[in-house]
mmCIF file of C-alpha atoms and ligand atoms in Angstrom:
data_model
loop_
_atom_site.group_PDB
_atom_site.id
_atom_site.type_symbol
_atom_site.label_atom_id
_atom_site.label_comp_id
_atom_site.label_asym_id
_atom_site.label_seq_id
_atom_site.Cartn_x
_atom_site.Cartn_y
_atom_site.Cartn_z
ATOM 1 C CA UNK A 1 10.377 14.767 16.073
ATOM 2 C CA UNK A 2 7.468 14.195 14.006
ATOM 3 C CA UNK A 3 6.389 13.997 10.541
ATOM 4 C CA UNK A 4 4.514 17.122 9.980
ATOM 5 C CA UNK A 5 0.983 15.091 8.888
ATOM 6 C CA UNK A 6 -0.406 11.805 10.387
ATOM 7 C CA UNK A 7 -3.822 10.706 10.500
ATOM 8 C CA UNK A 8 -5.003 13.193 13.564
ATOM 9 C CA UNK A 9 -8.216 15.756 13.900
ATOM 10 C CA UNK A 10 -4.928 18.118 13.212
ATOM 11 C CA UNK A 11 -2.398 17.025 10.453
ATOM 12 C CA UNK A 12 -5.056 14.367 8.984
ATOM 13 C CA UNK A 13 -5.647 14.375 5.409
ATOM 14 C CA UNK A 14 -8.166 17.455 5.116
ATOM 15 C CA UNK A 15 -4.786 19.251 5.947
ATOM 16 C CA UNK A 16 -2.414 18.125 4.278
ATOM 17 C CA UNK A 17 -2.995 20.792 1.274
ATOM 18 C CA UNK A 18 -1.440 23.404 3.300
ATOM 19 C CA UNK A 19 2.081 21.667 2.918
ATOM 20 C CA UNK A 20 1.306 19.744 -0.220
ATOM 21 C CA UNK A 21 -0.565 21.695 -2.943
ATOM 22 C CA UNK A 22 -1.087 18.273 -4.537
ATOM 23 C CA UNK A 23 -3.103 16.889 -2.692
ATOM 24 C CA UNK A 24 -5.895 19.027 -4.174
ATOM 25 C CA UNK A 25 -4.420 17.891 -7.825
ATOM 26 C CA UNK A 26 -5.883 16.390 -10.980
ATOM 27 C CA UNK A 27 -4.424 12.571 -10.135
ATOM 28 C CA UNK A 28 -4.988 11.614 -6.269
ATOM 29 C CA UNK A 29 -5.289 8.739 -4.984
ATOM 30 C CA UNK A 30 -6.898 6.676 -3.765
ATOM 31 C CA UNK A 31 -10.589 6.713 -5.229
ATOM 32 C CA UNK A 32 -14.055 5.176 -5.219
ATOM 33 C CA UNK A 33 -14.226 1.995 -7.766
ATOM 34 C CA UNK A 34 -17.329 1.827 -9.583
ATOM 35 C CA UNK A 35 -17.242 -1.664 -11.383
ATOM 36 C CA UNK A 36 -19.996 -0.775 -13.433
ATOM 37 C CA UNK A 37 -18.186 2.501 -14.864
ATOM 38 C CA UNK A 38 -14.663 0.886 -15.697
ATOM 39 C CA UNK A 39 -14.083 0.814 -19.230
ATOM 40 C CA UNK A 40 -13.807 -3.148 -20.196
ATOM 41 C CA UNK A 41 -10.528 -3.221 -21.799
ATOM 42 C CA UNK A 42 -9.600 -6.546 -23.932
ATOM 43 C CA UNK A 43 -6.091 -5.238 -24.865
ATOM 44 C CA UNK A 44 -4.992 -4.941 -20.745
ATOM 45 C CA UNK A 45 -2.886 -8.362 -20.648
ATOM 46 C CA UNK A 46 -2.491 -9.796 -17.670
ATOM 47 C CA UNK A 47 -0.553 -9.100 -14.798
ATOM 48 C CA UNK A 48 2.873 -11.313 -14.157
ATOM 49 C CA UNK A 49 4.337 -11.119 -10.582
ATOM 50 C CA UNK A 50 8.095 -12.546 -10.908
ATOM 51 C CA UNK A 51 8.494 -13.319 -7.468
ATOM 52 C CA UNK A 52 10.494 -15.988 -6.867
ATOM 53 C CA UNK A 53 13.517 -15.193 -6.249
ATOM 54 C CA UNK A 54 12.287 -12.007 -3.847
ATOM 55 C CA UNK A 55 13.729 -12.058 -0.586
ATOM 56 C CA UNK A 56 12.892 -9.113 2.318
ATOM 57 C CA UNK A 57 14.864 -7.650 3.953
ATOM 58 C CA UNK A 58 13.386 -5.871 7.613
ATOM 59 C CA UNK A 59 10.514 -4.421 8.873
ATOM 60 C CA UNK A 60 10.073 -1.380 10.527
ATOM 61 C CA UNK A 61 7.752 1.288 11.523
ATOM 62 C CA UNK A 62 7.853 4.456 10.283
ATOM 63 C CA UNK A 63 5.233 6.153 12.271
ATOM 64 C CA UNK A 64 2.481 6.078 9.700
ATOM 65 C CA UNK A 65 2.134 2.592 8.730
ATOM 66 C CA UNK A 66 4.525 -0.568 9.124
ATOM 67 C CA UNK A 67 6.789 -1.059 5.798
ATOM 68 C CA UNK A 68 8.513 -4.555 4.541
ATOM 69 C CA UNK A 69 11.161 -3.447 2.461
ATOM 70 C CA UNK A 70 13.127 -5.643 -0.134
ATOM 71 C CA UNK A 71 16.828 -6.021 -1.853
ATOM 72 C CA UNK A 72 16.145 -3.913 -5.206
ATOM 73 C CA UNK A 73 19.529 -3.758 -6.654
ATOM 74 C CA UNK A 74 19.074 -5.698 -9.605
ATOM 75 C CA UNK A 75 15.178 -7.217 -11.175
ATOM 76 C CA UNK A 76 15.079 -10.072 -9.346
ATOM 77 C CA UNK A 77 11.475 -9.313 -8.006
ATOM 78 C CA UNK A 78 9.330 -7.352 -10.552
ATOM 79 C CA UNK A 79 6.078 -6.727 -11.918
ATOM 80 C CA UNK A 80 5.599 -6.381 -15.431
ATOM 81 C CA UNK A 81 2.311 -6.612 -17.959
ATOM 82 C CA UNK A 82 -1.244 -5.076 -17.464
ATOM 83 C CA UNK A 83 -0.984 -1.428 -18.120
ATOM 84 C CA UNK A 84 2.631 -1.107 -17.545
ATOM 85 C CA UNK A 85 5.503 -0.592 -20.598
ATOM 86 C CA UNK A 86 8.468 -2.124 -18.563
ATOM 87 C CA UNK A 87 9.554 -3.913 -15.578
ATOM 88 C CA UNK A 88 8.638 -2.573 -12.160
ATOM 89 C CA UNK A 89 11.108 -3.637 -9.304
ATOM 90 C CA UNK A 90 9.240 -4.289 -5.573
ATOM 91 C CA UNK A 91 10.728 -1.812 -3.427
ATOM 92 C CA UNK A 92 8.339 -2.470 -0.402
ATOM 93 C CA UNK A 93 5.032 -3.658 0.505
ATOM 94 C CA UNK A 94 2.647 -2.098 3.440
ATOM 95 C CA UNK A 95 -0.693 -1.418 4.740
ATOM 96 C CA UNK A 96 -3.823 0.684 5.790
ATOM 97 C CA UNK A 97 -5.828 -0.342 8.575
ATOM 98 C CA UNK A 98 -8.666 0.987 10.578
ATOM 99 C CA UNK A 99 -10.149 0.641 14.109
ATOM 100 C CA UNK A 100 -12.490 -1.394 14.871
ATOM 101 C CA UNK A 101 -15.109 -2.867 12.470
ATOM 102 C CA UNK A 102 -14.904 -3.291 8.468
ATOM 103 C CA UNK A 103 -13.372 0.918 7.791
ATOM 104 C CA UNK A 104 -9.652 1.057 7.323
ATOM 105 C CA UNK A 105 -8.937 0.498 3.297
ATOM 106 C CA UNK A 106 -8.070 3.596 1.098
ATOM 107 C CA UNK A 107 -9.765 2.926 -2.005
ATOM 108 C CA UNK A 108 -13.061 1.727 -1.958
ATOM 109 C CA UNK A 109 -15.695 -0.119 -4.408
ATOM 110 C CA UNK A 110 -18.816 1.653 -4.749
ATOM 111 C CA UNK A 111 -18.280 2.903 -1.278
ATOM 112 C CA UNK A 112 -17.510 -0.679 0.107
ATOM 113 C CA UNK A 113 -14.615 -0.356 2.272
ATOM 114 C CA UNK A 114 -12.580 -3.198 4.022
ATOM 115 C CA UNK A 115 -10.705 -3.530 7.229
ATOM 116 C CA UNK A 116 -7.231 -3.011 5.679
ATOM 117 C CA UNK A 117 -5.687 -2.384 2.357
ATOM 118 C CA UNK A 118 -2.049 -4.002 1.387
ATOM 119 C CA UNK A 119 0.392 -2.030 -0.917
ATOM 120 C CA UNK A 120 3.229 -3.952 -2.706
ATOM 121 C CA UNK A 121 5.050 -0.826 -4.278
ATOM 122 C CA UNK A 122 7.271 -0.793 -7.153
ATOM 123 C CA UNK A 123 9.192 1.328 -9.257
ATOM 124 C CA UNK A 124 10.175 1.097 -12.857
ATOM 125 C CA UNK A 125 14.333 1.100 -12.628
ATOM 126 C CA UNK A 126 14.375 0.892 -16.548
ATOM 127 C CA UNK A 127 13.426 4.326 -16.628
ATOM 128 C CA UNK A 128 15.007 6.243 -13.177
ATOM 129 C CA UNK A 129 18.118 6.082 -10.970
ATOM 130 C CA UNK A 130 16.520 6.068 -7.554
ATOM 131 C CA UNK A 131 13.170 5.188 -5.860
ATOM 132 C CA UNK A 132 13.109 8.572 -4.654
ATOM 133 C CA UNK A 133 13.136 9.854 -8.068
ATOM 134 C CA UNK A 134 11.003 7.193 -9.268
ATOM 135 C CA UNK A 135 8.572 8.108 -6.693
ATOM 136 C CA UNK A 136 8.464 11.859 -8.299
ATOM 137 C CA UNK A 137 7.924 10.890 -12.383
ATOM 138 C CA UNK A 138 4.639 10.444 -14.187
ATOM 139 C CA UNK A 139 5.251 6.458 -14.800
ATOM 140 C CA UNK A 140 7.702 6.214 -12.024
ATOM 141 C CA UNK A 141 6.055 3.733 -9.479
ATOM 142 C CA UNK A 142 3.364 0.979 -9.722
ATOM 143 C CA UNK A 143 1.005 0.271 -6.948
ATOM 144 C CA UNK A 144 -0.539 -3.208 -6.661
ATOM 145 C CA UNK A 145 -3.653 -3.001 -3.780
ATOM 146 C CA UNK A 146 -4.926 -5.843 -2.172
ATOM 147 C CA UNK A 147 -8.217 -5.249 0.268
ATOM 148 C CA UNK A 148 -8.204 -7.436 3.542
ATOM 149 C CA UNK A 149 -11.603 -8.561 4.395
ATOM 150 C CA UNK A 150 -12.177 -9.524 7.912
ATOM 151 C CA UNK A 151 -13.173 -12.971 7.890
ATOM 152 C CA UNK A 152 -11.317 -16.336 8.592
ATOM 153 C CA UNK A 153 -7.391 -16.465 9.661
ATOM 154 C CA UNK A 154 -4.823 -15.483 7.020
ATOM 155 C CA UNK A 155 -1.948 -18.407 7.408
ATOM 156 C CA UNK A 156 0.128 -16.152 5.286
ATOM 157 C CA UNK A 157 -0.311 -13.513 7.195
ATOM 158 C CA UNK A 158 1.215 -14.444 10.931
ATOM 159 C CA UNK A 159 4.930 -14.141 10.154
ATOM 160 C CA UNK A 160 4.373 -10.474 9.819
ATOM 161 C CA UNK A 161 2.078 -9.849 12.792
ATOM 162 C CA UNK A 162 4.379 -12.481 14.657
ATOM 163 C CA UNK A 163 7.220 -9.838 14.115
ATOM 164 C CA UNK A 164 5.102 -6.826 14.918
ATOM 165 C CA UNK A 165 6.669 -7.291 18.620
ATOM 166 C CA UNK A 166 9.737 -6.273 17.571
ATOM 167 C CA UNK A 167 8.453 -2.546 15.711
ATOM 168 C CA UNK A 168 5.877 -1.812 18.008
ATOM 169 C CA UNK A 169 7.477 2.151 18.354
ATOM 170 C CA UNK A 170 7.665 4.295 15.514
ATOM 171 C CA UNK A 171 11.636 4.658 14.291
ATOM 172 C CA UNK A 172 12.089 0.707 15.257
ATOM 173 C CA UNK A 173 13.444 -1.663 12.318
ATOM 174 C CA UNK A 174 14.384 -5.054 12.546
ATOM 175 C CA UNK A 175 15.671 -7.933 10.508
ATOM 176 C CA UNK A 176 13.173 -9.529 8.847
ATOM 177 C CA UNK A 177 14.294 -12.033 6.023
ATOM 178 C CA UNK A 178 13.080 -14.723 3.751
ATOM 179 C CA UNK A 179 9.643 -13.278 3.567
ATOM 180 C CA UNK A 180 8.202 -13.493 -0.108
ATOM 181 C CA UNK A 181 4.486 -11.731 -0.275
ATOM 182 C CA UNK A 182 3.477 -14.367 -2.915
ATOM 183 C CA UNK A 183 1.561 -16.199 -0.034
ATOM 184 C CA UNK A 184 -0.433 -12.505 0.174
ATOM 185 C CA UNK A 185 -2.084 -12.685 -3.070
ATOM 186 C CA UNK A 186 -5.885 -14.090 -3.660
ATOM 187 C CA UNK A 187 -6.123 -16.322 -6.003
ATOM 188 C CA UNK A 188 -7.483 -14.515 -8.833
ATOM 189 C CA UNK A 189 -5.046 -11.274 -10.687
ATOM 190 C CA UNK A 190 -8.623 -9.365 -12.210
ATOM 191 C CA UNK A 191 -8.071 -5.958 -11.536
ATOM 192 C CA UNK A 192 -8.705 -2.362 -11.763
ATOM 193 C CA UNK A 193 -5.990 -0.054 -12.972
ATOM 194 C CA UNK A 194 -6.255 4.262 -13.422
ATOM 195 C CA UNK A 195 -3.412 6.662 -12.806
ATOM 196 C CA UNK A 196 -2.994 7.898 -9.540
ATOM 197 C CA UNK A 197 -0.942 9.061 -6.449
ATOM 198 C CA UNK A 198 1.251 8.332 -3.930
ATOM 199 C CA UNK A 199 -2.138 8.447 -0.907
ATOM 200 C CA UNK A 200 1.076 10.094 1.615
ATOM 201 C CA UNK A 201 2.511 12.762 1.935
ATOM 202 C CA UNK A 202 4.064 13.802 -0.221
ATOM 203 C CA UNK A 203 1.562 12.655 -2.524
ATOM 204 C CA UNK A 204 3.171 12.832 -5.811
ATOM 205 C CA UNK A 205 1.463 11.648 -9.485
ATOM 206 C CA UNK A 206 3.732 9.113 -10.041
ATOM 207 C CA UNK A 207 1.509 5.969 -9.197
ATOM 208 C CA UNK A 208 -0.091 3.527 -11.853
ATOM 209 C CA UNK A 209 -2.282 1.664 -9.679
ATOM 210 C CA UNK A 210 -3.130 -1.811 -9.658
ATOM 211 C CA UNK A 211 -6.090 -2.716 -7.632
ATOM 212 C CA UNK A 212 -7.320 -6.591 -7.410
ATOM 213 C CA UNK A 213 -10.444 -7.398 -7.256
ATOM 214 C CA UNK A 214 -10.511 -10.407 -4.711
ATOM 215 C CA UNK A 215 -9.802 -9.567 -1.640
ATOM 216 C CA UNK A 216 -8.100 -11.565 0.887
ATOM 217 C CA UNK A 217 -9.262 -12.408 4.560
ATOM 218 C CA UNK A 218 -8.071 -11.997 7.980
ATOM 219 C CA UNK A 219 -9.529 -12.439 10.966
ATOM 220 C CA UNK A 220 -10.294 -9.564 14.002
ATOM 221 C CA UNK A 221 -7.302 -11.278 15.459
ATOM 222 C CA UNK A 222 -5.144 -10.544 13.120
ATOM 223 C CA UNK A 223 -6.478 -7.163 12.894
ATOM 224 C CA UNK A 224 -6.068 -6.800 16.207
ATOM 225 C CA UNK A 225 -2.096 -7.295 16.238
ATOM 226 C CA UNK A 226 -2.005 -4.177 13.592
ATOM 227 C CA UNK A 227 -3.247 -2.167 16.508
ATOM 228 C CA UNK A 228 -1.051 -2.893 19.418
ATOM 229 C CA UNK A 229 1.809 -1.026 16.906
ATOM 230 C CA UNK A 230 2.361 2.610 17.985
ATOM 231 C CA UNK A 231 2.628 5.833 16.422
ATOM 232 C CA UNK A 232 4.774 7.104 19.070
ATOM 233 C CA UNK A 233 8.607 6.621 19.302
ATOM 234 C CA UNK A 234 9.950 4.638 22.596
ATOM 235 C CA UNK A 235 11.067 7.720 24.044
ATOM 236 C CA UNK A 236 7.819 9.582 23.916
ATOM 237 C CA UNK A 237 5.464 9.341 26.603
ATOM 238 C CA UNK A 238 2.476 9.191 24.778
ATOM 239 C CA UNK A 239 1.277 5.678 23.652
ATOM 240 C CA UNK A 240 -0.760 6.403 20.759
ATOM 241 C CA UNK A 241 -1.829 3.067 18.477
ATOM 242 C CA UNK A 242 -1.234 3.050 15.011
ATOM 243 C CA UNK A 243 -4.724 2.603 13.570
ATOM 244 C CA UNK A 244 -7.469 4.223 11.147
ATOM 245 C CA UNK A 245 -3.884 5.351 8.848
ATOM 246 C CA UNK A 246 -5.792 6.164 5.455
ATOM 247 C CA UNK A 247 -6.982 8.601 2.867
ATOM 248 C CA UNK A 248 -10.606 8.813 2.046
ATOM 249 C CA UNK A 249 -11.114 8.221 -1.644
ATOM 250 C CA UNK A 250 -10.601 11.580 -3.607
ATOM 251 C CA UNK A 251 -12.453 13.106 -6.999
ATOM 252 C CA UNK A 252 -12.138 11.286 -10.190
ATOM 253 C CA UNK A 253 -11.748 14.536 -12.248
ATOM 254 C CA UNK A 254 -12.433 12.668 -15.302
ATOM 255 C CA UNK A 255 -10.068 9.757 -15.258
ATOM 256 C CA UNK A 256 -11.017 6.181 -16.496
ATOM 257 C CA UNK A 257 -11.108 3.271 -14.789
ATOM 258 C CA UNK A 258 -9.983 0.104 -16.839
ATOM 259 C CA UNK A 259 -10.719 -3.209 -15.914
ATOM 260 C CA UNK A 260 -8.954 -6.228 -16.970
ATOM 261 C CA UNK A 261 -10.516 -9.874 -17.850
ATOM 262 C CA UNK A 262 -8.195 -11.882 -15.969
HETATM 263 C C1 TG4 B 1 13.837 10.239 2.682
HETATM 264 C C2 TG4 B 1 13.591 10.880 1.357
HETATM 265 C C3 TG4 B 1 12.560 10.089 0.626
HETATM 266 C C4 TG4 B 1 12.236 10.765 -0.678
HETATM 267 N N1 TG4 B 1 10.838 10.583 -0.944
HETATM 268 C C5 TG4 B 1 10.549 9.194 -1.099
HETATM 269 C C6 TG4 B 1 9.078 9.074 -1.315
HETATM 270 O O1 TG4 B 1 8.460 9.861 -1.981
HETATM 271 N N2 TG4 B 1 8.524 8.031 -0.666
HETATM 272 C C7 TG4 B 1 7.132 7.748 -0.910
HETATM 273 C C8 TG4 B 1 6.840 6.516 -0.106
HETATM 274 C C9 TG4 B 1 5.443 6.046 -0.398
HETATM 275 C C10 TG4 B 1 4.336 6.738 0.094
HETATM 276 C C11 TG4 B 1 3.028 6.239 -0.139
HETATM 277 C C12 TG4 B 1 2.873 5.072 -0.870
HETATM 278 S S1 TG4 B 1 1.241 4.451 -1.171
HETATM 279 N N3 TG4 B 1 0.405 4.464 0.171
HETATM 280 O O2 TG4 B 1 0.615 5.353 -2.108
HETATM 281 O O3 TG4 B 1 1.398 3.091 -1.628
HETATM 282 C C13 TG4 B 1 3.967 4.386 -1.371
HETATM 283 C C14 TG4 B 1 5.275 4.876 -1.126
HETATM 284 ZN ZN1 ZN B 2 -0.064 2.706 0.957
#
């Protein structure tokens, strides 16, 4: 069976009010960046990834995006700084991606979009039990975005599109180990940061995002191996390709924008 919502003329996001209220709520995500109308603010320190001792665990596909997901049982791999009071643990990372052409991220920057959007999604364990409940608290999760701009080959990037093979049907997981998204990140941590939302179903507040300002780049090659995954499961006869899986930006209703210095 099927989620309920996808990305489709039918269950895309302009519908996914009818089964979650929220989405029409005071804190979605993700939004419109306007550089020029982030408040400048000298007391955001900087952000420190402690990722060395992260280690992934599979991949797999869940039907609406493809999902590394990490050993977070103790803080080995966490985020901590920036706007955030304690130690967030890396529970997964993921992306967005469009068709063809330069559409595909979920937040944008004064209406620039880029071919994909990574997630590396955390969740502050000092303060809840469980992801899950994590995922549903005001400061429960923290949302680093990287854009991917099309442009020359990512060497970082092939040992996840190299696996891609093996979760080309939605349901399908497979080992995937020793993979630390350190090799992801641009070379600069300047970023955005506002309180947002989770930009899925089921789209709860509980997001403090994180959004850097230099992107990365792939090329339409790489891109291309995001498309040959499948929204369908193996069983299904449909072949539908995974692609053009995110949220338009959504209103501001009043929130600030901060931006750090480095
Ligand atoms: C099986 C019961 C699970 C309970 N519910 C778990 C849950 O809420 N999961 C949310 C998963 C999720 C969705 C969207 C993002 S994004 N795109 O905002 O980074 C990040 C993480
Ligand atoms: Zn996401």
């Amino acid at each position: 069976t099927r989620d309920p919502w996808g990305y489709g003329n039918e269950d895309g996001p302009d519908a996914w009010h009818k089964d979650y209220p929220i989405a029409q709520g005071n804190r979605q995500s993700p939004i419109d960046i306007i550089p020029e109308e982030a408040v400048h603010d000298a007391s955001l320190s900087p952000i420190f990834l402690s990722y060395d001792y992260c280690n992934s665990i599979n991949i797999y596909n869940n039907g609406h995006s493809v999902i590394v997901e990490f050993d977070d049982t103790d803080d080995r791999t966490v985020i901590r700084g920036g706007p955030l009071d304690n130690a967030y643990r890396l529970k997964q990372f993921h992306f967005h991606w469009g068709g063809k052409g330069n559409h595909g991220s979920e937040h944008t920057v004064r209406g620039k979009t880029y071919a994909s959007e990574l997630h590396l999604v955390h969740w502050n364990a000092a303060k809840y039990k469980t992801f899950g409940e994590a995922a549903a608290g005001p400061d429960g999760l923290a949302v680093i975005a990287i854009f991917l701009e099309k442009g020359d080959e990512h060497r970082g990037l092939h040992k996840i599109t190299d696996a891609f093979y093996m979760v080309k049907f939605k349901g399908s997981v497979a080992d995937f180990k020793g993979f630390n998204p350190k090799i992801l990140l641009p070379n600069s941590l300047v970023y955005w940061t506002y309180p947002g939302s989770l930009t899925t179903p089921p789209l709860h507040e509980s997001v403090t995002w994180i959004v850097l300002k230099e992107p990365i780049t792939v090329s339409e090659k790489q891109m291309g191996r995001f498309r040959m995954l499948l929204i369908s499961g193996e069983e299904e006869d449909d072949r539908t390709r995974m692609e053009n899986n995110f949220r338009p930006p959504q209103p501001l209703k009043g929130r600030k924008v901060r931006a750090s210095s480095n």
